[in-house]
PDB file of C-alpha atoms (C1' of nucleotides) in Angstrom:
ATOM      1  CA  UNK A1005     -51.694  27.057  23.287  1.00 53.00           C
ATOM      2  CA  UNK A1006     -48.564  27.911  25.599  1.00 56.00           C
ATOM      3  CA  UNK A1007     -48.529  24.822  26.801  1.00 62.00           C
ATOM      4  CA  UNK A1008     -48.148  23.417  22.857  1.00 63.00           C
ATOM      5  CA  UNK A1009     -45.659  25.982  22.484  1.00 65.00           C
ATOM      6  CA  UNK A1010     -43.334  24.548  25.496  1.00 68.00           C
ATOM      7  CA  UNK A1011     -43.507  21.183  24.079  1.00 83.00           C
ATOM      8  CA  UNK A1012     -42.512  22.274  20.987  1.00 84.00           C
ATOM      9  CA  UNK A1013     -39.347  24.165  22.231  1.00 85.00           C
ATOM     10  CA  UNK A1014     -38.193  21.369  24.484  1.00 87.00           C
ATOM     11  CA  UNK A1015     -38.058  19.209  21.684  1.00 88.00           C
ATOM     12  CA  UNK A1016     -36.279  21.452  20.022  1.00 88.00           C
ATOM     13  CA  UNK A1017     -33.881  21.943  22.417  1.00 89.00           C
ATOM     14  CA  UNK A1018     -33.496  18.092  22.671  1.00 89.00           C
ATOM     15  CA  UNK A1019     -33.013  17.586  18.992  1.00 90.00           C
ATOM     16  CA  UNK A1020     -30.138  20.510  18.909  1.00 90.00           C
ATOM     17  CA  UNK A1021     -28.260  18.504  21.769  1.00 91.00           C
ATOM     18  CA  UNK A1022     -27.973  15.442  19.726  1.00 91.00           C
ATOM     19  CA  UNK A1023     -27.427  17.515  16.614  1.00 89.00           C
ATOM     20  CA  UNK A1024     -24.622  19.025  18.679  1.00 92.00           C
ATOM     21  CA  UNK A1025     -23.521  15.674  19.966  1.00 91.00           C
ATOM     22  CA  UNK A1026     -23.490  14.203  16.798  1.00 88.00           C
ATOM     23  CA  UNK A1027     -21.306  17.149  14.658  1.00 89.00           C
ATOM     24  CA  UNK A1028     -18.809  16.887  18.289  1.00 91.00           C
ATOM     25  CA  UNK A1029     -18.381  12.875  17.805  1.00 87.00           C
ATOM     26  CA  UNK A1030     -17.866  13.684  13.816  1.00 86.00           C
ATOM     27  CA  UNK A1031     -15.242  15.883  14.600  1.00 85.00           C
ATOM     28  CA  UNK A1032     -13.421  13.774  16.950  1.00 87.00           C
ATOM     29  CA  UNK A1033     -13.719  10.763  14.742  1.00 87.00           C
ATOM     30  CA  UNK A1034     -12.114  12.837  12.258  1.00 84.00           C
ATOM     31  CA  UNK A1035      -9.331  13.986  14.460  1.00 80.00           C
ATOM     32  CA  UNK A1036      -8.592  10.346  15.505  1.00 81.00           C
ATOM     33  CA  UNK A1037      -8.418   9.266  12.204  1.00 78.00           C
ATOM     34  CA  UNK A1038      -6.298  11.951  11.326  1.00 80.00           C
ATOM     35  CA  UNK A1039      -3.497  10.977  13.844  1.00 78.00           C
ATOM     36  CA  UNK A1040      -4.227   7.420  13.001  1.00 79.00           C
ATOM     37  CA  UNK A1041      -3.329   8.038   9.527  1.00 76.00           C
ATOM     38  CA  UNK A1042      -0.405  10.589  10.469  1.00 77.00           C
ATOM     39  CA  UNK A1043       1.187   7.404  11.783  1.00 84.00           C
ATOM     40  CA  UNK A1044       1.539   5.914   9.040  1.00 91.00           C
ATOM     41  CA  UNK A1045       1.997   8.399   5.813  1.00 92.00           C
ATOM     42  CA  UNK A1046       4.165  11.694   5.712  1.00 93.00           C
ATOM     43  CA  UNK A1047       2.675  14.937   4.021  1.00 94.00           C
ATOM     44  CA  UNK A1048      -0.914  13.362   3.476  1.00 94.00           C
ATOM     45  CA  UNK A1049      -2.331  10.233   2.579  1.00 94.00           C
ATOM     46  CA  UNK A1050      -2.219   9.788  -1.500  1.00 96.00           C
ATOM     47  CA  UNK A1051      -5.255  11.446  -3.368  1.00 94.00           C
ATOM     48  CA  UNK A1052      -6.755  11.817  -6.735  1.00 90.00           C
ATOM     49  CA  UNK A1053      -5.892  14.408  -9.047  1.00 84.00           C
ATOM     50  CA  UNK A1054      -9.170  14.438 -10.884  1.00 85.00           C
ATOM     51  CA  UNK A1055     -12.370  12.831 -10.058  1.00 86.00           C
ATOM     52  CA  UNK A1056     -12.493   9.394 -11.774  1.00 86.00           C
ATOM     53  CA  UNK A1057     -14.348   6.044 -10.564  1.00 86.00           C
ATOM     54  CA  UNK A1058     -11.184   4.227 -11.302  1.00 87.00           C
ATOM     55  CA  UNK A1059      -8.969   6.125  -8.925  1.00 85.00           C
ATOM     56  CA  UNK A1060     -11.720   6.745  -6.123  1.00 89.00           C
ATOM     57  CA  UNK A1061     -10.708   4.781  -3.173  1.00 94.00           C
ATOM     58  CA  UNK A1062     -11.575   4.322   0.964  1.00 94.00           C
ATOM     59  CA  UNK A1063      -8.748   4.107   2.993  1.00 95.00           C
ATOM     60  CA  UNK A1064      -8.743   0.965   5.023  1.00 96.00           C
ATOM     61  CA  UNK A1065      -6.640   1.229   8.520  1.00 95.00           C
ATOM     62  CA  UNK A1066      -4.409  -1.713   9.904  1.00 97.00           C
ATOM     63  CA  UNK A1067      -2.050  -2.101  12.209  1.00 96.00           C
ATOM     64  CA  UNK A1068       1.250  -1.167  10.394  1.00 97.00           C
ATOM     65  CA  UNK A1069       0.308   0.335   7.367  1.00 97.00           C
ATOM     66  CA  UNK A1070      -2.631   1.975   5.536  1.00 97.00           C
ATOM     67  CA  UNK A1071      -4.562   1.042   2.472  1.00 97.00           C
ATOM     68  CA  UNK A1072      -6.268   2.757  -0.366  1.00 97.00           C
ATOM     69  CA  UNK A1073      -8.690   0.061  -1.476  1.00 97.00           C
ATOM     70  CA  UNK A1074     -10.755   0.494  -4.440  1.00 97.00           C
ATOM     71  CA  UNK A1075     -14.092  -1.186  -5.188  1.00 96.00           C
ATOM     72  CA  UNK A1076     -13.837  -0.419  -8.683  1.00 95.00           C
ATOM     73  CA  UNK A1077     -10.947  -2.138  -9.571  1.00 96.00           C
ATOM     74  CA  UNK A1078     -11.250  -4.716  -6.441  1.00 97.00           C
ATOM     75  CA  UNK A1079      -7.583  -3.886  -5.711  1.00 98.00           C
ATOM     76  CA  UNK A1080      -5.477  -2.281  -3.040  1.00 98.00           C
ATOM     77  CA  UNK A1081      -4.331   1.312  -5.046  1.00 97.00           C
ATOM     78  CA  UNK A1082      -1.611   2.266  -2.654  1.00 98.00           C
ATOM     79  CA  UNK A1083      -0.219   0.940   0.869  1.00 98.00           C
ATOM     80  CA  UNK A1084       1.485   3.350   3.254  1.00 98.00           C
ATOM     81  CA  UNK A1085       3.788   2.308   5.948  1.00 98.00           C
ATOM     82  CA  UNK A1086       7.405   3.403   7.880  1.00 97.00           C
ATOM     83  CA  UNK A1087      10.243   1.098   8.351  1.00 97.00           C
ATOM     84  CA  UNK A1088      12.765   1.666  10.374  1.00 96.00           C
ATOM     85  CA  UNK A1089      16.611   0.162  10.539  1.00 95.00           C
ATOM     86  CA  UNK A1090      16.001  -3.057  13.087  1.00 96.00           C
ATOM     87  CA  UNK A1091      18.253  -4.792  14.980  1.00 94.00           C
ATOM     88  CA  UNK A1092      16.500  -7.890  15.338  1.00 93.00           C
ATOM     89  CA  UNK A1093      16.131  -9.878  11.348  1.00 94.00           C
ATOM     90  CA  UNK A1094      13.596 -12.530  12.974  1.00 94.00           C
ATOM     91  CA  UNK A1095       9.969 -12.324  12.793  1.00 96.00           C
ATOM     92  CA  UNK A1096       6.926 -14.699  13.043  1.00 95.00           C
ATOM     93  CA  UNK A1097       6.464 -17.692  10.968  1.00 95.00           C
ATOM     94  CA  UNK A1098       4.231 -17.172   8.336  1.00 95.00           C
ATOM     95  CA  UNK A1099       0.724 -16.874   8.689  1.00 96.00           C
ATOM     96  CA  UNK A1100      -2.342 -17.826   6.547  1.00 96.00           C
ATOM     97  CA  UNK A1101      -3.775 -15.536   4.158  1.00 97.00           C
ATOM     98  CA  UNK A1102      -6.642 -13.883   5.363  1.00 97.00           C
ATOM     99  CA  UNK A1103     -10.589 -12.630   3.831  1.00 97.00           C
ATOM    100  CA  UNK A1104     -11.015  -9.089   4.349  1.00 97.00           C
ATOM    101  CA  UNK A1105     -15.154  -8.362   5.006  1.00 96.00           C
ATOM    102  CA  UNK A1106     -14.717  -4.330   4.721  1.00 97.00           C
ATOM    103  CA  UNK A1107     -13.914  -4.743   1.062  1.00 96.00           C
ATOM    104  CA  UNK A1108     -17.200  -6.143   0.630  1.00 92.00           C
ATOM    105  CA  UNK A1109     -16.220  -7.953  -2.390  1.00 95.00           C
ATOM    106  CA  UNK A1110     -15.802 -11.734  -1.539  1.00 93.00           C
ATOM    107  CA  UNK A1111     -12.007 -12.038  -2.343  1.00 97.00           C
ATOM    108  CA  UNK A1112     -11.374 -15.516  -0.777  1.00 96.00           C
ATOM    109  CA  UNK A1113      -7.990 -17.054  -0.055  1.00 96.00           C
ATOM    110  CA  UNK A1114      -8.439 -19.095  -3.053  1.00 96.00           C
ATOM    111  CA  UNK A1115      -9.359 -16.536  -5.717  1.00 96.00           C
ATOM    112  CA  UNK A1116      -6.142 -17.126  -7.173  1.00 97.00           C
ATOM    113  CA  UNK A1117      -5.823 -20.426  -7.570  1.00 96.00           C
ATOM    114  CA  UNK A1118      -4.992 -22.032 -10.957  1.00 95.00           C
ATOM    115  CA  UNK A1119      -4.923 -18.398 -12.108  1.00 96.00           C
ATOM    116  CA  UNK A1120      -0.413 -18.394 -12.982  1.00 96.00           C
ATOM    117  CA  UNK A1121      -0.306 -15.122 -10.755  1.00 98.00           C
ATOM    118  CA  UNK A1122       0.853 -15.160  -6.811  1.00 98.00           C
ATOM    119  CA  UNK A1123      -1.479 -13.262  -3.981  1.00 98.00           C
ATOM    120  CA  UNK A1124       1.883 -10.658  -3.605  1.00 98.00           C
ATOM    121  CA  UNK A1125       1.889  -8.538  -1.045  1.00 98.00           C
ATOM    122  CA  UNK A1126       1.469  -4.938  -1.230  1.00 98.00           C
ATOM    123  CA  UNK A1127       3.018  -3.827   2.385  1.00 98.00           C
ATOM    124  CA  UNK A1128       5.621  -6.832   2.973  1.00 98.00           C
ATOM    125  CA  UNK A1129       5.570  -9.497   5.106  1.00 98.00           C
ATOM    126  CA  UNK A1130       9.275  -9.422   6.394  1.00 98.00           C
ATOM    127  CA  UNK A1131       9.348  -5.505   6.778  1.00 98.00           C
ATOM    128  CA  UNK A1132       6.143  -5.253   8.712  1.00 98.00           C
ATOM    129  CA  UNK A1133       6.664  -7.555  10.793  1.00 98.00           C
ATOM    130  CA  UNK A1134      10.270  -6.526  11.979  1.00 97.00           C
ATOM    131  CA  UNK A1135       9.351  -3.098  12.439  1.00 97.00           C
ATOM    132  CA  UNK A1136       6.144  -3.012  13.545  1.00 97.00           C
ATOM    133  CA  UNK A1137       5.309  -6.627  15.075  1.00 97.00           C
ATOM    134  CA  UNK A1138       3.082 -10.146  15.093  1.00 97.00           C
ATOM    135  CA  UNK A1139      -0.361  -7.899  14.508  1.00 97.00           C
ATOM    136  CA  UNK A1140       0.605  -6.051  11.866  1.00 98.00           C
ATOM    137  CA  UNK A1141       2.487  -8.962  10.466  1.00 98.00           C
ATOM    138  CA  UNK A1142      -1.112 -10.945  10.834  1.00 98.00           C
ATOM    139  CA  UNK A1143      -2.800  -7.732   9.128  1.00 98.00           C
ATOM    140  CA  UNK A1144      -0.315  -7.837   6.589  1.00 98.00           C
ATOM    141  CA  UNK A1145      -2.228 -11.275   5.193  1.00 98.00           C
ATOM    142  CA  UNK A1146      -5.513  -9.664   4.556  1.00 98.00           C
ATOM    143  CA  UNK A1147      -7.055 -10.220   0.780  1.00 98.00           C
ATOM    144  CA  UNK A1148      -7.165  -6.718   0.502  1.00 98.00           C
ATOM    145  CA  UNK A1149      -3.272  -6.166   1.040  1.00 98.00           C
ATOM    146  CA  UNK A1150      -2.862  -8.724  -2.003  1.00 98.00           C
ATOM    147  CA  UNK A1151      -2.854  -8.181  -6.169  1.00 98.00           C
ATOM    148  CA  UNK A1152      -2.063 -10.729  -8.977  1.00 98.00           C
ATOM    149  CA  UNK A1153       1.986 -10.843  -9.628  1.00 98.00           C
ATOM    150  CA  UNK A1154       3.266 -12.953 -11.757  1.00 98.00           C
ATOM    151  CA  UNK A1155       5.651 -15.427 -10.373  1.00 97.00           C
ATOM    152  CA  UNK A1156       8.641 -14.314 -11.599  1.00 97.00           C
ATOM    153  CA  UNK A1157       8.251 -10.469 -10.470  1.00 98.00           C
ATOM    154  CA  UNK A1158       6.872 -11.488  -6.943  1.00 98.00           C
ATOM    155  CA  UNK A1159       9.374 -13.815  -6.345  1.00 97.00           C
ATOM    156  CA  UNK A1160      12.812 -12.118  -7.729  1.00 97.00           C
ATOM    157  CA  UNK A1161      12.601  -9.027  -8.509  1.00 98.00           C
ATOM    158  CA  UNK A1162      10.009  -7.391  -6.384  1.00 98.00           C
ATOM    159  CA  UNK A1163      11.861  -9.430  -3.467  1.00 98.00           C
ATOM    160  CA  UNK A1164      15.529  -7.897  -4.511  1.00 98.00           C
ATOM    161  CA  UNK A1165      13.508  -4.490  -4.307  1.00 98.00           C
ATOM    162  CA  UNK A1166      12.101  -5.305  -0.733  1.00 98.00           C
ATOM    163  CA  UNK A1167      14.772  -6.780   0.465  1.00 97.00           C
ATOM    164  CA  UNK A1168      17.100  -3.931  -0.600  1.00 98.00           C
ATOM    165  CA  UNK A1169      14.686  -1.647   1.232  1.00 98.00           C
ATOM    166  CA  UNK A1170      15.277  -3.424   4.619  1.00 97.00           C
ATOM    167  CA  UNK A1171      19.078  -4.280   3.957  1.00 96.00           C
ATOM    168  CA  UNK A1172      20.460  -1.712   2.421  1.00 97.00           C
ATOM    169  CA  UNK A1173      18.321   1.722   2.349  1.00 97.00           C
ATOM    170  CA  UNK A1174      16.858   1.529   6.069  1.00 97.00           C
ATOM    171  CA  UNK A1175      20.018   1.323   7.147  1.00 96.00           C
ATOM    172  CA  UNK A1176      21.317   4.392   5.855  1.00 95.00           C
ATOM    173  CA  UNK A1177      18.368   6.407   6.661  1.00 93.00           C
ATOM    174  CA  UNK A1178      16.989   7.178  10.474  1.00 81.00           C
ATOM    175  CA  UNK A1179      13.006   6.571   8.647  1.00 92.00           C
ATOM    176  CA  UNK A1180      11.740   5.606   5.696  1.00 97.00           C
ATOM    177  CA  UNK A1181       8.653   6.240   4.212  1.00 97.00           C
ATOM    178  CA  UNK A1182       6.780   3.729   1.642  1.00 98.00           C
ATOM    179  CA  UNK A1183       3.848   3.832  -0.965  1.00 98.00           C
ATOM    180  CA  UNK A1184       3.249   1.313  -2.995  1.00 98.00           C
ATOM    181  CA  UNK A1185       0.836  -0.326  -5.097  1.00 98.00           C
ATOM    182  CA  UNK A1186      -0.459  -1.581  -8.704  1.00 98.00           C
ATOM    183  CA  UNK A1187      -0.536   0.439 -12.101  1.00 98.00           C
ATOM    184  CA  UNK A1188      -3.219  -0.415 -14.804  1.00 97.00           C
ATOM    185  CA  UNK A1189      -3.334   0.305 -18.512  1.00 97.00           C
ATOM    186  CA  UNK A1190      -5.150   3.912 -19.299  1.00 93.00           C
ATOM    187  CA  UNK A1191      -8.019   2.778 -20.934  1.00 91.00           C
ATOM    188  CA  UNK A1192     -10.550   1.356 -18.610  1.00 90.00           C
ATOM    189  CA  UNK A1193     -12.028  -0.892 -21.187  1.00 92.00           C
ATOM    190  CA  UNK A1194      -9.166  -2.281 -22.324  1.00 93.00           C
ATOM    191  CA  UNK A1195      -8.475  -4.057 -19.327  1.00 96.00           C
ATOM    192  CA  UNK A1196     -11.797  -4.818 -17.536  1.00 93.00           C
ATOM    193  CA  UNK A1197     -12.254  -8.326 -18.080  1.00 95.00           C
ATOM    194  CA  UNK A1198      -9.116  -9.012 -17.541  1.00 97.00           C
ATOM    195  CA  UNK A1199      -9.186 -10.471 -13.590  1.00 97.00           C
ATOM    196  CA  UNK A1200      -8.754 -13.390 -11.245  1.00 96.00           C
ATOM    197  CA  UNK A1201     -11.791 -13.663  -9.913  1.00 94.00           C
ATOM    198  CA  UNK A1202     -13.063 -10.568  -9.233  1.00 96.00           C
ATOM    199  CA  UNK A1203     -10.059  -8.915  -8.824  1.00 98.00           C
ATOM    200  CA  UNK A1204      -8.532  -6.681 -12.243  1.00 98.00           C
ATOM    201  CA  UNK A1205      -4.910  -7.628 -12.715  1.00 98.00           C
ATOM    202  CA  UNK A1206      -2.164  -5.060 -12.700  1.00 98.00           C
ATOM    203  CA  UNK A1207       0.266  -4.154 -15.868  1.00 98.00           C
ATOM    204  CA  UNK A1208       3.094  -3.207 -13.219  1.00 98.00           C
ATOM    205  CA  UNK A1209       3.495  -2.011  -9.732  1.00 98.00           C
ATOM    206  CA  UNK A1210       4.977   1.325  -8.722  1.00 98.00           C
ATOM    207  CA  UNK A1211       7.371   1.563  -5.331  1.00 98.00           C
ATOM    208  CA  UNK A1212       8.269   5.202  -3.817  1.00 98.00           C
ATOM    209  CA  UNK A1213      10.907   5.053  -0.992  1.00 98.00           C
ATOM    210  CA  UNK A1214      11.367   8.560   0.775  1.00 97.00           C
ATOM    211  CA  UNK A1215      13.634   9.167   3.153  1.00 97.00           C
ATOM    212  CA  UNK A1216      11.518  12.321   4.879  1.00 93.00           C
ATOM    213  CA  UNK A1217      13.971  14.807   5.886  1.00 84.00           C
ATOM    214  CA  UNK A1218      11.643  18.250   6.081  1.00 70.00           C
ATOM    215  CA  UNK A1219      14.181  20.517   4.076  1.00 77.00           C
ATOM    216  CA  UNK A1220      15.381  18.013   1.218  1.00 89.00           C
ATOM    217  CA  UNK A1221      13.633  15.229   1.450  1.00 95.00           C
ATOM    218  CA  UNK A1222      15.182  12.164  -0.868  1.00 96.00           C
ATOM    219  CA  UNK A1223      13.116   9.582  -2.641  1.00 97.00           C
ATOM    220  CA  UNK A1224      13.352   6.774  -5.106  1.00 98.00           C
ATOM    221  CA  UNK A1225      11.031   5.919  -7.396  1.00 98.00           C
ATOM    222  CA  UNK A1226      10.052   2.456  -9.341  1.00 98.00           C
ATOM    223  CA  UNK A1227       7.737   0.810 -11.613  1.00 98.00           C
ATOM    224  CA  UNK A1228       8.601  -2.917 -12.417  1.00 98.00           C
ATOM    225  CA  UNK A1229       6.063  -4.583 -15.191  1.00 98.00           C
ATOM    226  CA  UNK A1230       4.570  -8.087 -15.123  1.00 98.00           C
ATOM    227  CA  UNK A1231       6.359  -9.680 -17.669  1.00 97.00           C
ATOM    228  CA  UNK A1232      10.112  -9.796 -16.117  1.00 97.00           C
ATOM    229  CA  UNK A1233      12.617 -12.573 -15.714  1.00 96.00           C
ATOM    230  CA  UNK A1234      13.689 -11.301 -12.062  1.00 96.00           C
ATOM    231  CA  UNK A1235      17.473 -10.915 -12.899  1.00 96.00           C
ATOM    232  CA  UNK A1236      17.261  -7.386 -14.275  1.00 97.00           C
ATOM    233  CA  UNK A1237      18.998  -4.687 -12.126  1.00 98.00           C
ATOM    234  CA  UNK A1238      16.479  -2.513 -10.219  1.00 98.00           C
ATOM    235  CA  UNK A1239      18.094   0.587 -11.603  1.00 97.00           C
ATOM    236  CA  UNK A1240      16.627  -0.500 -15.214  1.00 98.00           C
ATOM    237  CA  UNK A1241      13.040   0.594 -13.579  1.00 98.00           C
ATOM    238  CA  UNK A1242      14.038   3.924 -12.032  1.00 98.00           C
ATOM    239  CA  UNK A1243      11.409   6.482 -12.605  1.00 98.00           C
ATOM    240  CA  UNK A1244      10.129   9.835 -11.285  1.00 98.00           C
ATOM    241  CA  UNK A1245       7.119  10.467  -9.001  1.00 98.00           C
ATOM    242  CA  UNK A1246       5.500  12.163 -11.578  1.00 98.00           C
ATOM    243  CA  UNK A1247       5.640   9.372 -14.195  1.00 98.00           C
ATOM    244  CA  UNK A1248       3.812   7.559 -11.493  1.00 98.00           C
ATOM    245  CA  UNK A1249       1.315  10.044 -11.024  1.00 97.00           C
ATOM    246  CA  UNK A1250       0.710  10.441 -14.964  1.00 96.00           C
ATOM    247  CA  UNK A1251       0.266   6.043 -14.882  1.00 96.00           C
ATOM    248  CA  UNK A1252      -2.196   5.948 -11.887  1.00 96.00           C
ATOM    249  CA  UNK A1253      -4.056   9.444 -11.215  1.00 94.00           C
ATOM    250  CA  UNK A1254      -2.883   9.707  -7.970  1.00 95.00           C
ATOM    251  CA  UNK A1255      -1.486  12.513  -5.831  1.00 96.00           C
ATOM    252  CA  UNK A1256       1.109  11.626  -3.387  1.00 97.00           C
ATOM    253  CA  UNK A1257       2.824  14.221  -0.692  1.00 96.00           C
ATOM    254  CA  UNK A1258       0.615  16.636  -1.200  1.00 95.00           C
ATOM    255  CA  UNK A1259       0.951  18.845   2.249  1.00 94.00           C
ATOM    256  CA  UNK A1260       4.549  19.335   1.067  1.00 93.00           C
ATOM    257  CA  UNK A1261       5.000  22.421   0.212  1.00 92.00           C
ATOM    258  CA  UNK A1262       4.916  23.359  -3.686  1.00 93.00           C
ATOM    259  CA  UNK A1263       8.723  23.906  -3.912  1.00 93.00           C
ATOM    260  CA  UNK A1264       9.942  20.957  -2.506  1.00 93.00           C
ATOM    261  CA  UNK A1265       6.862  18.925  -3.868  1.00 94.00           C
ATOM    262  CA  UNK A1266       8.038  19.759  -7.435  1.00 94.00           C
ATOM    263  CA  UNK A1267      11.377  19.285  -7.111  1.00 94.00           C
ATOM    264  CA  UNK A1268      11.297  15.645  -5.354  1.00 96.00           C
ATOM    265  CA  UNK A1269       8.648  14.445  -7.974  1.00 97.00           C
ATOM    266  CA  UNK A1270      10.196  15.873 -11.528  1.00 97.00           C
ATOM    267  CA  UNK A1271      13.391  14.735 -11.000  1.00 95.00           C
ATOM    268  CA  UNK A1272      15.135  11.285 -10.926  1.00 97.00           C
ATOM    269  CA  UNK A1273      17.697  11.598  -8.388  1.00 96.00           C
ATOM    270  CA  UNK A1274      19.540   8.746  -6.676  1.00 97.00           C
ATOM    271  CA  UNK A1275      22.645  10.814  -5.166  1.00 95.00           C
ATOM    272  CA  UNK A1276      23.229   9.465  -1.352  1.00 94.00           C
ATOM    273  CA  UNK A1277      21.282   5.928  -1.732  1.00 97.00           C
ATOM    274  CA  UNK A1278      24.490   3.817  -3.153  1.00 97.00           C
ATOM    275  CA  UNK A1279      21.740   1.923  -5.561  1.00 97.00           C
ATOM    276  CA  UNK A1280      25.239   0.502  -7.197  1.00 96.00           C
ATOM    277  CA  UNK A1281      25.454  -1.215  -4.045  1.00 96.00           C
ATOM    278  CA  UNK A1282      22.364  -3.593  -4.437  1.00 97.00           C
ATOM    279  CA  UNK A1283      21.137  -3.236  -7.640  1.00 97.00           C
ATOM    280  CA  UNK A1284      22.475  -6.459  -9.198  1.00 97.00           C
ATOM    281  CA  UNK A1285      22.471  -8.277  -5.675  1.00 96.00           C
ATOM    282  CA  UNK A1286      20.996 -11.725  -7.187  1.00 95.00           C
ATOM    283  CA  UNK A1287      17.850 -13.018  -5.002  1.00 93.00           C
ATOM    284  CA  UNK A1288      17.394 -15.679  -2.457  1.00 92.00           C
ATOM    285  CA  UNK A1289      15.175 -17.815  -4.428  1.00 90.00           C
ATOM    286  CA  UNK A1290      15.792 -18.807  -8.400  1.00 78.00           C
TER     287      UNK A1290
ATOM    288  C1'  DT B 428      12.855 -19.372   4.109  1.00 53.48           C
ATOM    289  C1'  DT B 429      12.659 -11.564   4.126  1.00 53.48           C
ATOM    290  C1'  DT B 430       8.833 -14.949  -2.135  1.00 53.48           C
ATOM    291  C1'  DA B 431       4.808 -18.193  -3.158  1.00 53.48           C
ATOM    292  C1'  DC B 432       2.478 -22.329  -5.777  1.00 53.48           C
ATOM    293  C1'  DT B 433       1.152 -27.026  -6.772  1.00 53.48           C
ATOM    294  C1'  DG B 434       0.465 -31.475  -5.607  1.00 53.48           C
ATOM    295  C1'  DT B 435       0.488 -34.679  -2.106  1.00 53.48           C
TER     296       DT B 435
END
DNA sequence: TTTACTGT
């Protein structure tokens, strides 16, 4: 009977120590993936306001920018990644595209082919690469980095609006923060079939650009449609954080404090960016 | 080629 009893508490006491062992690992797995993603966001990771399967998402890590990939609508939601001003413009030559395996979804290198949209890039090639180097410029090509764009807004005017970001806005700014990613029409239904492969293609695509000072923070705001002939000025797709919140039931910044949080997403404010500057600035390719 | 495809 005692001798029962022992047995019994030693394996107690042995299945507490890996109880203990395994909360411990938990909580530094957590930790790491905290500063992991600290590296790459400011003020918290984007969430979702409500509780929806279309806006439920896993964040993906890579080396140079974050992604909140959703298995619902097979898409990248939002990237996250820092630029900086650099001094030196060249990068790597461009690398193949890339299958992802953790979106489980087979998106293969050729799931757009024939379809009339381009694989474009949700963190950029050029950017990544001159801030943050060749492996996050490789990780850049991943499948689940990509969404359908039609030619004309990949191309032009999404380019002008990248290309202004490394140009003209890093410079200005010590640090710039990015989010980016697709917006789809509000009705589920309406849009569900409508995909290359398996992947559900995008009405527009929404661009924030913070410049993260802690006090007054400064941000820009865009959402560009499809269905564009590339020459517009980017000023014609200005927008506030909040109109991109109300489009894609998502919550960005939120570990900024209320104040400040309300104030940088109501308004539409583009005081100290010169946007006059670059805003017509015609592209490099026709 | 700071974008990317199609057709060779």
């Amino acid at each position: 009977m005692g001798k029962l009893r022992l047995g019994w508490r030693r394996q107690a006491r042995r299945i507490g120590i890996l109880v203990l062992f395994v909360v411990l690992g938990g909580v530094l797995w957590q930790y790491q993936e905290r500063q992991h993603q600290d590296m790459y966001t400011w003020q918290g990771v984007p969430t979702w306001e409500a509780l929806s399967l279309t806006s439920f998402h896993r964040v993906l890590r890579n080396d140079g920018y974050l992604v909140g990939w959703s298995d619902v609508r097979v898409n990248p939601l939002w990237v996250s990644y820092q630029v900086a001003a650099v001094d030196d413009t060249r990068i790597g030559s461009r690398p193949d595209f890339r299958p992802d395996w953790r979106t489980l979804w087979p998106v293969g290198t050729d799931s757009y082919s024939g379809s009339g949209y381009d694989r474009g890039h949700l963190a950029p090639n050029y950017a990544i690469a001159a801030v943050h180097g060749r492996s996050a410029q490789l990780d850049t090509f991943y499948m689940s980095n990509m969404t359908p764009q039609r030619p004309n807004l990949n191309r032009r005017l999404w380019q002008r609006l990248e290309e202004a970001v490394m140009d003209h806005f890093a410079p200005r700014f010590d640090r710039l923060q990015i989010i980016t990613g697709p917006v789809f029409p509000d009705k589920l239904m309406d849009n569900v079939f409508n995909r290359v492969g398996l992947v559900e293609v995008p009405e527009a695509f929404y661009k924030i650009i913070v410049a993260p000072h802690d006090e007054a923070p400064l941000a820009l705001a865009f959402i560009m449609p499809q269905d564009v002939r590339g020459n517009e000025p980017l000023d014609d797709y200005l927008v506030s954080i909040d109109d991109i919140e109300a489009r894609t039931g998502l919550d960005f910044f939120h570990e900024l404090n209320d104040n400040v949080e309300s104030v940088l997403e109501s308004e539409i404010r583009t005081d100290g960016w010169a946007l006059e500057e670059v805003a017509k600035k015609p592209g490099r390719y026709q």
